[in-house]
Coordinates of C-alpha atoms and ligand atoms in Angstrom, one line a residue:
X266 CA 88.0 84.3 89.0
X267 CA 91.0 84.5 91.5
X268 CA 91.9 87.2 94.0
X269 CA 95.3 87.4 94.8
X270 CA 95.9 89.5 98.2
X271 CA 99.4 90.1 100.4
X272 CA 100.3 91.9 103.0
X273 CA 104.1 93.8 103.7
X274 CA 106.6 90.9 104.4
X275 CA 107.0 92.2 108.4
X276 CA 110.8 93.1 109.3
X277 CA 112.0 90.5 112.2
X278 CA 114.3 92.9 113.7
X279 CA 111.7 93.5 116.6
X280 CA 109.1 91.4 117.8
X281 CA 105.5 91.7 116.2
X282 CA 102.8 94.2 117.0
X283 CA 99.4 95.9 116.7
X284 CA 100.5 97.2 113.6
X285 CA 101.8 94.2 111.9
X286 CA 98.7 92.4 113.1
X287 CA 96.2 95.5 111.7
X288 CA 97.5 94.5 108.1
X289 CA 97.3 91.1 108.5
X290 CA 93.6 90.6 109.6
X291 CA 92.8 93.3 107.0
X292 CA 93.9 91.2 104.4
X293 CA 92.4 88.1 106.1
X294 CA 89.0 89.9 105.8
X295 CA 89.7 90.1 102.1
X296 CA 90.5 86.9 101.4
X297 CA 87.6 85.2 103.4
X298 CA 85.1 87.7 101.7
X299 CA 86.3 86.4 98.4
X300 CA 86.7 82.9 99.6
X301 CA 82.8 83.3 100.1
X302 CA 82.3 84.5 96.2
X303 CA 83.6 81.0 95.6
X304 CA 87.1 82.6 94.0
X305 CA 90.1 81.0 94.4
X306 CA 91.9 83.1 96.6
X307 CA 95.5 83.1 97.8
X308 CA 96.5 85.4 101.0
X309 CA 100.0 85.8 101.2
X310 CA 102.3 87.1 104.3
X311 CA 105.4 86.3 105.7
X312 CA 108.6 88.2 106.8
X313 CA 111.3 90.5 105.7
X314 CA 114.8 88.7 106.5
X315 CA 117.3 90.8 105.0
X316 CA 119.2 94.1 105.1
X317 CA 120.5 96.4 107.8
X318 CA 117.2 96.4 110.0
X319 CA 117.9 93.1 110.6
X320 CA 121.2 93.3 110.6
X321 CA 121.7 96.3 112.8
X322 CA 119.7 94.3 115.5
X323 CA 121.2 91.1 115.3
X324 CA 124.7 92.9 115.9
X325 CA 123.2 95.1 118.9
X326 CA 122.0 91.7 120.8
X327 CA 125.7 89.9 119.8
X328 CA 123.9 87.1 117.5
X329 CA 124.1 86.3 113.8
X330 CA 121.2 87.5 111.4
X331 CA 120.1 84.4 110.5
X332 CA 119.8 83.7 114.5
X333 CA 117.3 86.2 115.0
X334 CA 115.6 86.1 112.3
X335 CA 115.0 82.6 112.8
X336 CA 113.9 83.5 116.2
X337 CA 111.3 86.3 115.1
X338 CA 110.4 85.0 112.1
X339 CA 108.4 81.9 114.0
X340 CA 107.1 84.3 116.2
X341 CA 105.3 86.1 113.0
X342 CA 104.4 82.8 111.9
X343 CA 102.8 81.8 114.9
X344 CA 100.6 85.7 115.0
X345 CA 98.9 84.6 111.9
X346 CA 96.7 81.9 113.0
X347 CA 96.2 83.9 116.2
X348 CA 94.5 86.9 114.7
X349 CA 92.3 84.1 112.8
X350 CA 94.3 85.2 109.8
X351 CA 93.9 82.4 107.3
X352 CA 96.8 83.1 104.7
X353 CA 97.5 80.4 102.4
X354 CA 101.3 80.7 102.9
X355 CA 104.0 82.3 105.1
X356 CA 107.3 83.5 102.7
X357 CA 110.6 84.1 104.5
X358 CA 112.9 85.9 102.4
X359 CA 116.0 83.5 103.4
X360 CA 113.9 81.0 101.5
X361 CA 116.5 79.5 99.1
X362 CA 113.8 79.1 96.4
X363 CA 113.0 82.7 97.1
X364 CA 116.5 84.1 96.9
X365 CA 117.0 82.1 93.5
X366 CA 114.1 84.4 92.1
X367 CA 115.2 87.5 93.5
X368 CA 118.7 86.2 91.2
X369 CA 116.9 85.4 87.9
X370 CA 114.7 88.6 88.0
X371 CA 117.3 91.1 89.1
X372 CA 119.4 89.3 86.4
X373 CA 116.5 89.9 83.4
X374 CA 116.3 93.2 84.6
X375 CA 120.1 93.6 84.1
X376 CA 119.9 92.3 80.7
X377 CA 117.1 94.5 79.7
X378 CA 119.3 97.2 80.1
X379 CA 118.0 98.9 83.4
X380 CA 121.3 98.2 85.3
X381 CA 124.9 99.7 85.5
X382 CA 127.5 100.6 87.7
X383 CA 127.8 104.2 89.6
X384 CA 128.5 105.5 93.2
X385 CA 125.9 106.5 95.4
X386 CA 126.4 109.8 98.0
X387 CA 123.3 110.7 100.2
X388 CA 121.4 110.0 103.4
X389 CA 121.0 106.9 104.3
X390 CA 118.4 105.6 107.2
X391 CA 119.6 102.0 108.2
X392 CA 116.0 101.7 110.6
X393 CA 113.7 102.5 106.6
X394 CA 116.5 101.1 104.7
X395 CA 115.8 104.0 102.8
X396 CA 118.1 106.3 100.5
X397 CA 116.8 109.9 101.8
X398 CA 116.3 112.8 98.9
X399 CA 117.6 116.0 100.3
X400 CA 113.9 117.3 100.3
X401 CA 113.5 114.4 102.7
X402 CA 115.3 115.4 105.8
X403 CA 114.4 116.1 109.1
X404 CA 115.9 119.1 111.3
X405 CA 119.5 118.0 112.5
X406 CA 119.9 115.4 109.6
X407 CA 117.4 113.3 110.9
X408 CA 115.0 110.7 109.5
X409 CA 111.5 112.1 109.3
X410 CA 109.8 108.5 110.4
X411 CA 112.5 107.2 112.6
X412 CA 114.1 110.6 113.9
X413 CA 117.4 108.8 114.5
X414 CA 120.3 110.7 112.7
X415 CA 120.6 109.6 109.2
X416 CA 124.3 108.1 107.7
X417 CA 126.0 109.6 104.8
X418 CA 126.8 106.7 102.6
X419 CA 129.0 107.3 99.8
X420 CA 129.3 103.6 98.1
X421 CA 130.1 101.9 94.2
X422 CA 126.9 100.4 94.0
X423 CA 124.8 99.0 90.3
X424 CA 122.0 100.9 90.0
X425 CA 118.4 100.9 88.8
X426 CA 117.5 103.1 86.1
X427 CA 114.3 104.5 88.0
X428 CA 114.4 107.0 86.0
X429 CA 113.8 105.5 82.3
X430 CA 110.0 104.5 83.7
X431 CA 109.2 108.5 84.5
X432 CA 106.7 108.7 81.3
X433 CA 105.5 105.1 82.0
X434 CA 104.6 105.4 85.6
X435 CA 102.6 108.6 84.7
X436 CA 100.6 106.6 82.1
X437 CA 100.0 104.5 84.3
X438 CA 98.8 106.9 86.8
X439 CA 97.0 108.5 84.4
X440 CA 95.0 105.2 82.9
X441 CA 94.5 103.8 86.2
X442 CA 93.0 105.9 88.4
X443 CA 92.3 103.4 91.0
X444 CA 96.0 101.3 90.8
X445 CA 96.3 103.6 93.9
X446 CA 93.7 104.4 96.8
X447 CA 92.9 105.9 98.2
X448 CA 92.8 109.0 96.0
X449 CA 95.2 111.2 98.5
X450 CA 98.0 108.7 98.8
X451 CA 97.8 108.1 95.0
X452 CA 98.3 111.9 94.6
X453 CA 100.7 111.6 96.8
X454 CA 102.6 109.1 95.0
X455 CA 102.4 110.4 92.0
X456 CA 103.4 113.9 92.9
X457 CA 106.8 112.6 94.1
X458 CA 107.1 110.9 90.7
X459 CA 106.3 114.4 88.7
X460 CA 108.8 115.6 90.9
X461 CA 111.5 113.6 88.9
X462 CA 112.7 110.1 89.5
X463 CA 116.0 109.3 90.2
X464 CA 118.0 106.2 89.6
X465 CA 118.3 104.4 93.0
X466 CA 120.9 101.4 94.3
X467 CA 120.1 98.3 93.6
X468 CA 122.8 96.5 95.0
X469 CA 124.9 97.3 98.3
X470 CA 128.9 96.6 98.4
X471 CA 129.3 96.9 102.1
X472 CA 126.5 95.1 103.7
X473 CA 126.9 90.4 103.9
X474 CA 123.4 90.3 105.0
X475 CA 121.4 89.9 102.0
X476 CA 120.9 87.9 98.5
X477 CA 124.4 87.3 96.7
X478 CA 124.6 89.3 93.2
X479 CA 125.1 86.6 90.7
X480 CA 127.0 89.0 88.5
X481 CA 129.0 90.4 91.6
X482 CA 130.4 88.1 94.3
X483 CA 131.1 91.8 96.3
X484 CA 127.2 93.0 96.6
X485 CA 124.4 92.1 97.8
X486 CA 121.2 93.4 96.4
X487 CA 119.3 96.0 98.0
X488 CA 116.6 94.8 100.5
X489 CA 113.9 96.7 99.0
X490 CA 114.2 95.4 95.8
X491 CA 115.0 91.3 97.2
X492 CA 111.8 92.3 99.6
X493 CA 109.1 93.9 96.9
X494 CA 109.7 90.4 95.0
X495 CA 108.5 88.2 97.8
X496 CA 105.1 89.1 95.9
X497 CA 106.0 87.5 93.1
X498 CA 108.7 84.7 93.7
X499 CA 105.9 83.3 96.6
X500 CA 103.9 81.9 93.6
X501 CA 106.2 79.5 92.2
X502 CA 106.9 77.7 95.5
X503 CA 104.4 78.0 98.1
X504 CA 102.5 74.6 96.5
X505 CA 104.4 71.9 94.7
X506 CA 103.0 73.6 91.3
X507 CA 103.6 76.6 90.2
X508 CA 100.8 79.1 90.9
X509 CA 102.2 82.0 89.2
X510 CA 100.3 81.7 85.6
X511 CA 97.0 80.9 87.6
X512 CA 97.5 84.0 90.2
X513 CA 99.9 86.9 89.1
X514 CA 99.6 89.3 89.1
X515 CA 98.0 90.2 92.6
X516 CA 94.8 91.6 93.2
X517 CA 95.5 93.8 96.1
X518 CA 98.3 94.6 98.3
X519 CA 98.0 95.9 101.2
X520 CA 100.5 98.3 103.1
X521 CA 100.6 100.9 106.0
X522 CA 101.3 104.5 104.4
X523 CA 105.0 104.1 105.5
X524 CA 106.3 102.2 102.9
X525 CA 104.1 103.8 99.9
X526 CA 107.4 105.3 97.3
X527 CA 108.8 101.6 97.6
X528 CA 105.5 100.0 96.4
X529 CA 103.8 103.1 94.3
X530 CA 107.0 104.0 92.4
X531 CA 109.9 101.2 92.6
X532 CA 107.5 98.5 92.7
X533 CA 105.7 99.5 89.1
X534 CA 109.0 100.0 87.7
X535 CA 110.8 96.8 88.6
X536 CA 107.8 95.0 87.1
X537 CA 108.0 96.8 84.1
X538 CA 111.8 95.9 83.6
X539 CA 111.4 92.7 84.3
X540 CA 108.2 92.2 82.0
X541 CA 105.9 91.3 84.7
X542 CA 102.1 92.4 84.9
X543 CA 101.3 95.2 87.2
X544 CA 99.4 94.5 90.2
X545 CA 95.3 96.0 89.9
X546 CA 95.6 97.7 93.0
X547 CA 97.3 98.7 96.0
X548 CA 95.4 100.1 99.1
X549 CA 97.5 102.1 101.7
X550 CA 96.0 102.3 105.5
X551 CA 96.9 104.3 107.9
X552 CA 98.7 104.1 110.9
X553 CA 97.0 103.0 113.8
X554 CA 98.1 105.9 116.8
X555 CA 98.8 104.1 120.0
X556 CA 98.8 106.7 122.6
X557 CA 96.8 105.4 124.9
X558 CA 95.7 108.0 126.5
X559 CA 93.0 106.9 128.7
X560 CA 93.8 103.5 130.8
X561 CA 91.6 100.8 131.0
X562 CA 91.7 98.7 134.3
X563 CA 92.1 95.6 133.1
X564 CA 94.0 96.0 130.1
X565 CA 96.6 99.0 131.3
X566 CA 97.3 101.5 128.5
X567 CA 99.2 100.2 125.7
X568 CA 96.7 97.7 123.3
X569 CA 99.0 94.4 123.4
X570 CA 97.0 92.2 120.6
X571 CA 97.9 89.6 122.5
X572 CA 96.8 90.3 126.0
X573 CA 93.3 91.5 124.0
X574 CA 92.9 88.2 122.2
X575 CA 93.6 85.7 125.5
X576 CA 90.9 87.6 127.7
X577 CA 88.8 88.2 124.5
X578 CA 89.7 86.4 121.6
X579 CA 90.6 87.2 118.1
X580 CA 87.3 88.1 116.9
X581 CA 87.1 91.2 119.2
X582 CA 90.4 92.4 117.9
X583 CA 89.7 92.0 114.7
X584 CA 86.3 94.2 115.1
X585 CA 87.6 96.9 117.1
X586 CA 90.6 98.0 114.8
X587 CA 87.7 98.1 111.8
X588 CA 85.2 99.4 113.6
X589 CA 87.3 102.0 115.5
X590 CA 89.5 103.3 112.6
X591 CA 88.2 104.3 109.1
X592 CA 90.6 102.2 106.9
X593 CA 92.4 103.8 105.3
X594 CA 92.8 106.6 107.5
X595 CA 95.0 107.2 110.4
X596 CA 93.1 107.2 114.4
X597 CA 94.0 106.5 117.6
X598 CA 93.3 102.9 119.7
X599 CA 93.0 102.4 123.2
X600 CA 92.3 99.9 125.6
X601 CA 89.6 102.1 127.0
X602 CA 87.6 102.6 123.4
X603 CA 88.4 98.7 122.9
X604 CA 86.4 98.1 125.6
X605 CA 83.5 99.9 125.5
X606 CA 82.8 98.8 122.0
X607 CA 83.1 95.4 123.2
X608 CA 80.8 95.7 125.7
X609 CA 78.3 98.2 123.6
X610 CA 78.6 96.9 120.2
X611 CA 79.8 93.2 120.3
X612 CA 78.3 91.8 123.8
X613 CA 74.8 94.3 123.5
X614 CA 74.3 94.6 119.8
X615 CA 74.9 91.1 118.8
X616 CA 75.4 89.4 121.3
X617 CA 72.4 89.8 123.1
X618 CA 70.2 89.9 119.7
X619 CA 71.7 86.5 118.7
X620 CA 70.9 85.0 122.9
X621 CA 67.6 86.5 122.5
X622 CA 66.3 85.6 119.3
X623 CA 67.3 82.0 120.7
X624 CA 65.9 82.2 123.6
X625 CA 62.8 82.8 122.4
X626 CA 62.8 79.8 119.8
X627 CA 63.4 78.0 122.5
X628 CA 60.7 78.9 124.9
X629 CA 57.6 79.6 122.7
X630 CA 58.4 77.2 119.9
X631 CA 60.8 74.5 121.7
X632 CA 63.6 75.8 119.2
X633 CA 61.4 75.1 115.9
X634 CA 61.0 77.7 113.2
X635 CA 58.0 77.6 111.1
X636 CA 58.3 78.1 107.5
X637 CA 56.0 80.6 105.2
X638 CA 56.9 84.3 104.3
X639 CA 59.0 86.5 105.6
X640 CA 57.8 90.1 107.4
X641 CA 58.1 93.2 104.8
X642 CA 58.8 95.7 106.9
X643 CA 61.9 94.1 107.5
X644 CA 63.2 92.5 104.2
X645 CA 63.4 96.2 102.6
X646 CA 66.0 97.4 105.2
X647 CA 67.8 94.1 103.7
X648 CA 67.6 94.5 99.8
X649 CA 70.9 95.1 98.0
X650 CA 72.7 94.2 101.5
X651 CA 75.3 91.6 100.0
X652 CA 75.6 93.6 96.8
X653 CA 76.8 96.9 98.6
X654 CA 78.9 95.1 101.0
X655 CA 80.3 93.5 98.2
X656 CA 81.1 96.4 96.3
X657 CA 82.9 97.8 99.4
X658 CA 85.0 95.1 100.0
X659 CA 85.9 95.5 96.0
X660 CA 87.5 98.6 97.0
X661 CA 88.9 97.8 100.4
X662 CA 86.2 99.9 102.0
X663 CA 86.5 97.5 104.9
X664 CA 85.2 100.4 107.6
X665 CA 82.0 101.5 105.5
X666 CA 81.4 97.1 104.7
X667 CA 81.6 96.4 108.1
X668 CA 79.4 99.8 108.9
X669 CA 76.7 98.3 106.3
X670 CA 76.6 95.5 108.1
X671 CA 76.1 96.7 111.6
X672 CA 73.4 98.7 111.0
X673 CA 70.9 95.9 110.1
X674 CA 72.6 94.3 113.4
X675 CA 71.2 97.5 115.0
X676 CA 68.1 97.5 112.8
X677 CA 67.6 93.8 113.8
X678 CA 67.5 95.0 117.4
X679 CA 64.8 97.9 116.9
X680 CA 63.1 95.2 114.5
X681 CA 62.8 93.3 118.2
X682 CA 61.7 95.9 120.2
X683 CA 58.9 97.3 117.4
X684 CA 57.4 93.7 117.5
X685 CA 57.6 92.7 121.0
X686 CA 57.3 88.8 120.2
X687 CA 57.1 88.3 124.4
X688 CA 53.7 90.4 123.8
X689 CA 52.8 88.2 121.0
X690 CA 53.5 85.5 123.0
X691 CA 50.9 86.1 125.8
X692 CA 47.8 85.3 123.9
X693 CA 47.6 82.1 121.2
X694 CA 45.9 84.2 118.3
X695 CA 49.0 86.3 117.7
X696 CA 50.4 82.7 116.8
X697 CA 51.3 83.0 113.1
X698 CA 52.2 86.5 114.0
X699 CA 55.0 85.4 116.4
X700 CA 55.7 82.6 114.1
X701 CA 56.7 85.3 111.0
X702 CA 58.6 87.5 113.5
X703 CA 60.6 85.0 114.9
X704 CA 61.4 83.2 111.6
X705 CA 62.2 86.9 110.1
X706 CA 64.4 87.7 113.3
X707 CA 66.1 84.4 112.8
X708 CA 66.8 84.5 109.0
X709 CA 67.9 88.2 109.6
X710 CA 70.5 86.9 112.1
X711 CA 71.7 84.8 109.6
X712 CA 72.4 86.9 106.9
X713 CA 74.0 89.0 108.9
X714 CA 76.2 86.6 110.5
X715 CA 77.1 85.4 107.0
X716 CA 78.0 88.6 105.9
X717 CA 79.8 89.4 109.6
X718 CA 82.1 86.0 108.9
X719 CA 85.1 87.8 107.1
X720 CA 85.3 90.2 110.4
X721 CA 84.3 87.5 113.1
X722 CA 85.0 83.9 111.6
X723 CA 85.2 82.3 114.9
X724 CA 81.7 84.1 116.6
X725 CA 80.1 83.7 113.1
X726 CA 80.5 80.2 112.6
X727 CA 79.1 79.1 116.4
X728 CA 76.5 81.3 115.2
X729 CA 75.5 80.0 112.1
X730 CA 76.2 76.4 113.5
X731 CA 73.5 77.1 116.3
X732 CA 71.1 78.0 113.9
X733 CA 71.9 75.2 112.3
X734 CA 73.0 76.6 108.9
X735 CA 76.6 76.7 108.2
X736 CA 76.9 77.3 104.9
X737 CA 79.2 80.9 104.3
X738 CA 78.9 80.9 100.6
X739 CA 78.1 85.0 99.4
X740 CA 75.2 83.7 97.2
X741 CA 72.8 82.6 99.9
X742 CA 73.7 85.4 102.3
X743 CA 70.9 87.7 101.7
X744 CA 67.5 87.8 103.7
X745 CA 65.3 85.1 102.8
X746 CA 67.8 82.7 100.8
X747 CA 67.8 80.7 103.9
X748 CA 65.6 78.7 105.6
X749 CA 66.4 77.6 109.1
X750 CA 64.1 74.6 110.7
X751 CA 65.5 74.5 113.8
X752 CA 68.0 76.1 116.3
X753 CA 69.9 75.2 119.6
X754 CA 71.0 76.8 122.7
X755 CA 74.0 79.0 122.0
X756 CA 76.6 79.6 124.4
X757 CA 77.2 83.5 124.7
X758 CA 78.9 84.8 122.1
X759 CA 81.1 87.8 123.6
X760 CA 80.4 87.4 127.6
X761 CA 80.7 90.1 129.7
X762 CA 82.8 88.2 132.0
X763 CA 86.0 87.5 130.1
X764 CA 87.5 85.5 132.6
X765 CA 85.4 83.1 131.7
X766 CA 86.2 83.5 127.6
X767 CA 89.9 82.7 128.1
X768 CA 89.6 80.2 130.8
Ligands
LIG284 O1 108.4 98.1 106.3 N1 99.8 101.3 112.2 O2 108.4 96.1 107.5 P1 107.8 96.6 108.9 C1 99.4 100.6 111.2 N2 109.8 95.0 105.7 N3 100.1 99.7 110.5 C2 101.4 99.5 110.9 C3 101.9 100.2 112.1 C4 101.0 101.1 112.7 N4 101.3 101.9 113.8 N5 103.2 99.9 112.2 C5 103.5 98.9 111.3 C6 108.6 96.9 106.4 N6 102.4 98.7 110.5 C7 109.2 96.1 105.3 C8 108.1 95.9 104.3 S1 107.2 94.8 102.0 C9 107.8 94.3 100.5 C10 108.6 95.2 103.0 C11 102.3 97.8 109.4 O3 108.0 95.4 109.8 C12 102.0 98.5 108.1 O4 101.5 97.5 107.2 O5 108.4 97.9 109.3 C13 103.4 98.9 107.7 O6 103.5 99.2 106.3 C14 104.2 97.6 108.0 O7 103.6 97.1 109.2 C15 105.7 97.9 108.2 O8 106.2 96.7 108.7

């Protein structure tokens, strides 16, 4: 089994942020869930190098493309292991090995007879890169996502016979129901393909900044079409074998809903010109609203990732935006909801279960946990835990995974209060009773925390290392699959006093 899972390649024309990080851990939690399955996984991410985005901003600043994307592409490189994000390689689309593949594609697809010559004449938005149907337009020739005014570009340009794959890409619809979720921005997609395809550049003759035409020394291809193949030509470099036989096609990509035609219609119908297997699925989120209405004092208004993850690390941000947000839906952050979940959910809930449940190992039992059965009326609220969790991560149902989860972290906590183990405690004949509520507390914590580790790696593993049980494999992650002998005194896990966390 393998699980193949990207994210967009980020444009470096600006530096990265919330939204370029929301992506990234999403796809981290996918790959680490299936890393825990025991499948070989492979995350991929990197950046977006060519085209007028970049080249628009690199002109504005007075420095050569490859200047700032060099500058902002190490800057995207470095956000990855930040956000805990453990992709298995970063691509950069100036990546000789990757322009060569963008080359020998693009060419196949020319020889298939998909290509020819024509002259474009539309709306053109140099922020999307995007070639705007006249259906598309704002008031004032405007860009609907950008709102700048839009360019009328009238160039010689080869083209991409979009439309030959019209029937093709309905099929496709129309067999796979789920190659597209969620179900409104697949309907989406493939209304705007009913609506009729047209053929779209695949070259431009005016713009340096991008991968030479082999056939044409004049153009450059068109970014979309260099960027979309970052998914495939990755494969056959990032390691010194090629991975593509082993990996392609890709499991799951991942994209904000902005960018849906160029992977839900192009994307398909490049593939199927150049002969290439479709991916199984891509999952569109939505867009995370920044408005930040109410101010929180120590944060100010505007949820910088990165002033979040010095005062209270990546796990926290990596919670919040799942926790906060259905995926897959767009909703609004703030530094003020950030954090009161913290303090609610991650320092109360868990936090203070996990310092608890140790605590009291350590003072009735001097940390040792007996062995023996486990208490019923807790392992039922557990049964067919990692199985539904697992099933929701199948379909990138990270909100409603990590929802599962949290209410056996909340269950955990009534489980606590129902049996009172400091009650138990007070008199020596509740002794084998105490000993099956704290070994039941204690196994529960570990399951959970298991299950928690694609969310919160970092706070998971000094969990699960306290409790002296680090394995993260899927398979021994339900209730009772475990059996811990002893714990140690845990440092706490999401302290209330973050000065202390980033100091
Ligand atoms: O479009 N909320 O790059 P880009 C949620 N280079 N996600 C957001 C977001 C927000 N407010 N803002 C950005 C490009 N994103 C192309 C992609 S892929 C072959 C080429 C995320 O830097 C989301 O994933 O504009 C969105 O699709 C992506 O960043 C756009 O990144």
């Amino acid at each position: 089994m393998s699980f193949y899972v990207t994210t967009p390649i980020y444009y470096v024309n600006a530096a990265p942020h919330l939204g370029h990080a929301y992506t990234t851990i999403a796809a981290d939690v996918m790959a680490r869930h299936h890393r825990q399955r025991g499948e070989e996984v492979f995350f991929l991410t990197g950046t977006d190098e060519h085209g007028e985005p970049v080249a628009d901003a690199a002109h504005a600043l007075g420095v050569e493309p490859q200047e700032l994307a060099d500058k902002n592409a190490e800057r995207f490189r470095a956000l990855a292991p930040q956000l805990s994000a453990s992709n298995d390689f970063f691509i950069r689309t100036t990546d000789p090995q990757h322009e060569a593949k963008v080359q020998e594609v693009l060419g196949r697809v020319r020889e298939g007879g998909y290509v020819y010559e024509g002259t474009y004449e539309g709306w053109y938005c140099p922020r999307c890169a995007d070639f705007k149907a006249d259906n598309e337009i704002e008031e004032g020739t405007r860009c609907p996502i950008h709102h700048i005014e839009l360019t009328r570009e009238q160039e010689q340009n080869y083209f991409f016979a979009l439309s030959a794959f019209q029937e093709r890409l309905e099929a496709l619809y129309g067999e796979h129901e789920r190659f597209v979720l969620p179900a409104t921005r697949r309907n989406e997609a493939l209304a705007f393909i009913r609506s009729g395809l047209r053929d779209v550049p695949l070259t431009r003759h005016r713009l340096r900044w991008g991968v030479r035409v082999p056939w044409d020394d004049e153009h450059v291809f068109y970014v979309w079409f260099d960027a979309l193949l970052n998914y495939y030509s990755a494969l056959s470099y990032a390691r010194d074998q090629d991975l593509t036989a082993r990996l392609w096609p890709p499991s799951y990509h991942l994209i904000g809903k902005d960018i849906l035609r160029f992977h839900a219609v192009y994307w398909p119908a490049l593939l199927m010109a150049a002969e290439l297997e479709l991916p199984e699925h891509i999952f569109v989120h939505g867009f995370l609203l920044m408005d930040g209405e109410k101010m929180s004092k120590s944060l100010g208004n505007v949820l910088d990732p990165f002033a979040v993850i010095e005062r209270f690390g990546a796990d926290a941000l990596r919670f919040y935006l799942f926790r906060e947000v259905p995926f897959g839906q767009d909703g609004s952050v703030s530094t003020a909801s950030f954090e009161l979940r913290y303090e609610t959910e991650l320092a109360n809930e868990l936090g203070n279960l996990a310092s608890r449940t140790i605590a009291m190992l350590l003072r009735y039992r001097g940390g040792e946990v007996s062995s023996g059965a486990l208490d019923e009326s807790l392992t039922g609220d557990f049964s067919g835990l990692v199985d539904s969790v697992s099933e929701l991560i199948d379909g990138a149902e990270l909100t409603l995974a990590l929802d599962e989860i949290w209410r056996r972290v909340r269950r955990l906590n009534r489980y606590v209060e129902e049996r009172a183990p400091w009650v138990l405690a007070r008199d020596p004949a509740n002794a084998q009773e105490l000993d099956c509520v704290l070994r039941t507390l204690v196994e529960g914590l570990r399951s959970v925390a298991v299950l928690l580790w694609p969310f919160l790696p970092g706070s998971s593993e000094r969990l699960l290392a306290a409790l002296g049980a680090s394995e993260l494999a899927l398979a021994g992650a339900a209730l009772g699959a475990g059996q811990i002998a002893r714990v140690q005194a845990l440092e706490s896990l999401f302290p209330k006093d973050t000065q202390a966390a980033s100091a």
